[in-house]
Structures are given as C-alpha cells and as structure tokens.
Amino acid sequence: EVQLVESGGGLVQAGGSLRLSCAASGFTFDDYAIGWFRQAPGKEREGVSCISSSDGSTYYADSVKGRFTISSDNAKNTVYLQMNSLKPEDTAVYYCAAVSGSYYYTLPNEYDYWGQGTQVTVSS
C-alpha cells in the first residue's frame, strides 16, 4: 500500500521554526518527485516546494524563498520541509504528495498520492 505519513505541524509564534517530515512507503522512492503543498481556508491549494529524488533539483514558491528548505533522505524514504522565519501568512494545512517520474510538477492535480495533511498555525 502506498502511504505518505506527515508529522511536525503545530502552533508557533511569528519568527519561529518548524520542520515537517513526510515518510513514504509502498513505492521506489528514487523514481518519484515529492511536493509540499498548502491550503488556507477559502484559498486554492498551492505548491510550496518540490524536489526530484533522483537528482535533487528543487523548486520554491516566491513567497517562501530564503525561509524554507526542502531536503530528502533517500535511505529513509523521507522528505523534510524546514520552515524558518514563519509568518502568519504561512498558516495553512500542509500536504506532501508524490508523482512518478524524474520531473516534479508545481500543480497539485499532477500528483497521484497524498498525505493526510498537517496543520501549521503561526500567531502574530
């Protein structure tokens, strides 16, 4: 069974940090790209950061560049999203997702498998 299990969400004050984890099972990790997405109430789901596990290429949304870092540990089949200097605008449900192939995509409808989502709340 293909599974993506997320952890690390929570409540932090502005300027704080969180590290989200996405542990994958049920598929060959190196053959997939992994994306982090977020969705706030009343807004569309947006791509935050993506990584190709095969070559390590990455993508960051302009709103998080310089603050968030995506990384992968292929031996553990785990992808991380380190979030620093958090802002109230970062408040959302964060999801990890996987798609087969060597290229990542920034649109959520391109992804086949999804985690359960984890709430990140940043207070003023």
PDB file of C-alpha atoms in Angstrom, residues 23-119:
ATOM      1  CA  ALA A  23       7.739   9.392   5.350  1.00  0.00           C
ATOM      2  CA  ALA A  24       6.934   7.397   2.216  1.00  0.00           C
ATOM      3  CA  SER A  25       6.333   3.673   1.797  1.00  0.00           C
ATOM      4  CA  GLY A  26       4.980   1.314  -0.847  1.00  0.00           C
ATOM      5  CA  PHE A  27       6.965   2.608  -3.825  1.00  0.00           C
ATOM      6  CA  THR A  28      10.522   3.101  -5.009  1.00  0.00           C
ATOM      7  CA  PHE A  29      11.408   6.483  -3.599  1.00  0.00           C
ATOM      8  CA  ASP A  30      14.048   7.330  -6.200  1.00  0.00           C
ATOM      9  CA  ASP A  31      11.516   7.009  -9.029  1.00  0.00           C
ATOM     10  CA  TYR A  32       9.247   9.774  -7.700  1.00  0.00           C
ATOM     11  CA  ALA A  33       9.184  13.501  -7.231  1.00  0.00           C
ATOM     12  CA  ILE A  34       7.823  14.861  -3.951  1.00  0.00           C
ATOM     13  CA  GLY A  35       5.970  18.123  -3.458  1.00  0.00           C
ATOM     14  CA  TRP A  36       4.813  20.129  -0.466  1.00  0.00           C
ATOM     15  CA  PHE A  37       1.534  21.998  -0.869  1.00  0.00           C
ATOM     16  CA  ARG A  38      -0.544  24.151   1.427  1.00  0.00           C
ATOM     17  CA  GLN A  39      -4.134  25.280   1.558  1.00  0.00           C
ATOM     18  CA  ALA A  40      -5.617  28.032   3.691  1.00  0.00           C
ATOM     19  CA  PRO A  41      -9.380  28.394   4.216  1.00  0.00           C
ATOM     20  CA  GLY A  42     -11.053  29.836   1.132  1.00  0.00           C
ATOM     21  CA  LYS A  43      -7.904  29.642  -0.978  1.00  0.00           C
ATOM     22  CA  GLU A  44      -6.646  27.300  -3.672  1.00  0.00           C
ATOM     23  CA  ARG A  45      -4.088  24.657  -2.867  1.00  0.00           C
ATOM     24  CA  GLU A  46      -0.685  25.986  -3.863  1.00  0.00           C
ATOM     25  CA  GLY A  47       2.723  24.482  -4.435  1.00  0.00           C
ATOM     26  CA  VAL A  48       5.245  25.442  -1.762  1.00  0.00           C
ATOM     27  CA  SER A  49       8.321  23.398  -2.583  1.00  0.00           C
ATOM     28  CA  CYS A  50       9.160  20.354  -4.695  1.00  0.00           C
ATOM     29  CA  ILE A  51      12.111  18.025  -5.115  1.00  0.00           C
ATOM     30  CA  SER A  52      13.167  15.366  -7.582  1.00  0.00           C
ATOM     31  CA  SER A  53      14.530  12.469  -5.546  1.00  0.00           C
ATOM     32  CA  SER A  54      16.587  11.233  -8.498  1.00  0.00           C
ATOM     33  CA  ASP A  55      18.767  14.317  -8.998  1.00  0.00           C
ATOM     34  CA  GLY A  56      17.877  16.619  -6.099  1.00  0.00           C
ATOM     35  CA  SER A  57      16.583  19.504  -8.195  1.00  0.00           C
ATOM     36  CA  THR A  58      14.217  21.760  -6.252  1.00  0.00           C
ATOM     37  CA  TYR A  59      11.511  24.380  -6.610  1.00  0.00           C
ATOM     38  CA  TYR A  60      10.377  27.065  -4.168  1.00  0.00           C
ATOM     39  CA  ALA A  61       7.435  29.394  -4.360  1.00  0.00           C
ATOM     40  CA  ASP A  62       8.487  33.037  -4.307  1.00  0.00           C
ATOM     41  CA  SER A  63       6.686  33.549  -1.007  1.00  0.00           C
ATOM     42  CA  VAL A  64       8.948  31.074   0.831  1.00  0.00           C
ATOM     43  CA  LYS A  65      12.314  31.507  -0.887  1.00  0.00           C
ATOM     44  CA  GLY A  66      15.064  32.117   1.625  1.00  0.00           C
ATOM     45  CA  ARG A  67      12.932  30.856   4.517  1.00  0.00           C
ATOM     46  CA  PHE A  68      12.005  27.249   3.642  1.00  0.00           C
ATOM     47  CA  THR A  69      14.325  24.413   2.660  1.00  0.00           C
ATOM     48  CA  ILE A  70      13.295  21.071   1.186  1.00  0.00           C
ATOM     49  CA  SER A  71      15.542  18.039   1.514  1.00  0.00           C
ATOM     50  CA  SER A  72      15.341  14.288   1.094  1.00  0.00           C
ATOM     51  CA  ASP A  73      16.894  11.302   2.807  1.00  0.00           C
ATOM     52  CA  ASN A  74      16.528   8.534   0.253  1.00  0.00           C
ATOM     53  CA  ALA A  75      17.806   5.869   2.642  1.00  0.00           C
ATOM     54  CA  LYS A  76      14.890   6.666   4.961  1.00  0.00           C
ATOM     55  CA  ASN A  77      12.350   7.360   2.193  1.00  0.00           C
ATOM     56  CA  THR A  78      11.680  10.675   3.895  1.00  0.00           C
ATOM     57  CA  VAL A  79      11.358  14.265   2.674  1.00  0.00           C
ATOM     58  CA  TYR A  80      11.637  17.244   5.002  1.00  0.00           C
ATOM     59  CA  LEU A  81      10.490  20.839   4.849  1.00  0.00           C
ATOM     60  CA  GLN A  82      12.439  23.101   7.184  1.00  0.00           C
ATOM     61  CA  MET A  83      10.426  26.279   7.766  1.00  0.00           C
ATOM     62  CA  ASN A  84      12.192  29.252   9.330  1.00  0.00           C
ATOM     63  CA  SER A  85      11.116  32.841   9.995  1.00  0.00           C
ATOM     64  CA  LEU A  86       7.491  31.800   9.894  1.00  0.00           C
ATOM     65  CA  LYS A  87       4.839  34.422   9.199  1.00  0.00           C
ATOM     66  CA  PRO A  88       1.098  34.445   9.921  1.00  0.00           C
ATOM     67  CA  GLU A  89       0.564  34.203   6.153  1.00  0.00           C
ATOM     68  CA  ASP A  90       2.130  30.723   6.291  1.00  0.00           C
ATOM     69  CA  THR A  91      -0.833  29.431   8.297  1.00  0.00           C
ATOM     70  CA  ALA A  92      -2.412  26.567   6.342  1.00  0.00           C
ATOM     71  CA  VAL A  93      -2.838  22.830   6.133  1.00  0.00           C
ATOM     72  CA  TYR A  94       0.361  21.434   4.630  1.00  0.00           C
ATOM     73  CA  TYR A  95       0.337  18.316   2.467  1.00  0.00           C
ATOM     74  CA  CYS A  96       3.051  16.188   0.935  1.00  0.00           C
ATOM     75  CA  ALA A  97       2.415  14.471  -2.380  1.00  0.00           C
ATOM     76  CA  ALA A  98       4.201  12.127  -4.774  1.00  0.00           C
ATOM     77  CA  VAL A  99       4.236  11.673  -8.543  1.00  0.00           C
ATOM     78  CA  SER A 100       6.158   9.122 -10.583  1.00  0.00           C
ATOM     79  CA  GLY A 101       8.875  10.156 -12.988  1.00  0.00           C
ATOM     80  CA  SER A 102      12.064  12.155 -12.929  1.00  0.00           C
ATOM     81  CA  TYR A 103      10.405  15.602 -13.039  1.00  0.00           C
ATOM     82  CA  TYR A 104       8.459  17.396 -10.363  1.00  0.00           C
ATOM     83  CA  TYR A 105       5.345  19.466 -11.004  1.00  0.00           C
ATOM     84  CA  THR A 106       4.086  22.555  -9.211  1.00  0.00           C
ATOM     85  CA  LEU A 107       0.361  21.951  -9.781  1.00  0.00           C
ATOM     86  CA  PRO A 108      -1.465  19.719  -7.310  1.00  0.00           C
ATOM     87  CA  ASN A 109      -3.549  17.922  -9.952  1.00  0.00           C
ATOM     88  CA  GLU A 110      -0.374  16.319 -11.321  1.00  0.00           C
ATOM     89  CA  TYR A 111       0.230  14.302  -8.137  1.00  0.00           C
ATOM     90  CA  ASP A 112      -1.078  10.792  -7.555  1.00  0.00           C
ATOM     91  CA  TYR A 113      -0.520  10.186  -3.839  1.00  0.00           C
ATOM     92  CA  TRP A 114      -1.143  12.463  -0.883  1.00  0.00           C
ATOM     93  CA  GLY A 115      -0.509  12.563   2.814  1.00  0.00           C
ATOM     94  CA  GLN A 116      -3.212  13.324   5.342  1.00  0.00           C
ATOM     95  CA  GLY A 117      -2.211  16.951   5.835  1.00  0.00           C
ATOM     96  CA  THR A 118      -0.854  18.655   8.933  1.00  0.00           C
ATOM     97  CA  GLN A 119      -1.961  21.991  10.370  1.00  0.00           C
TER      98      GLN A 119
END
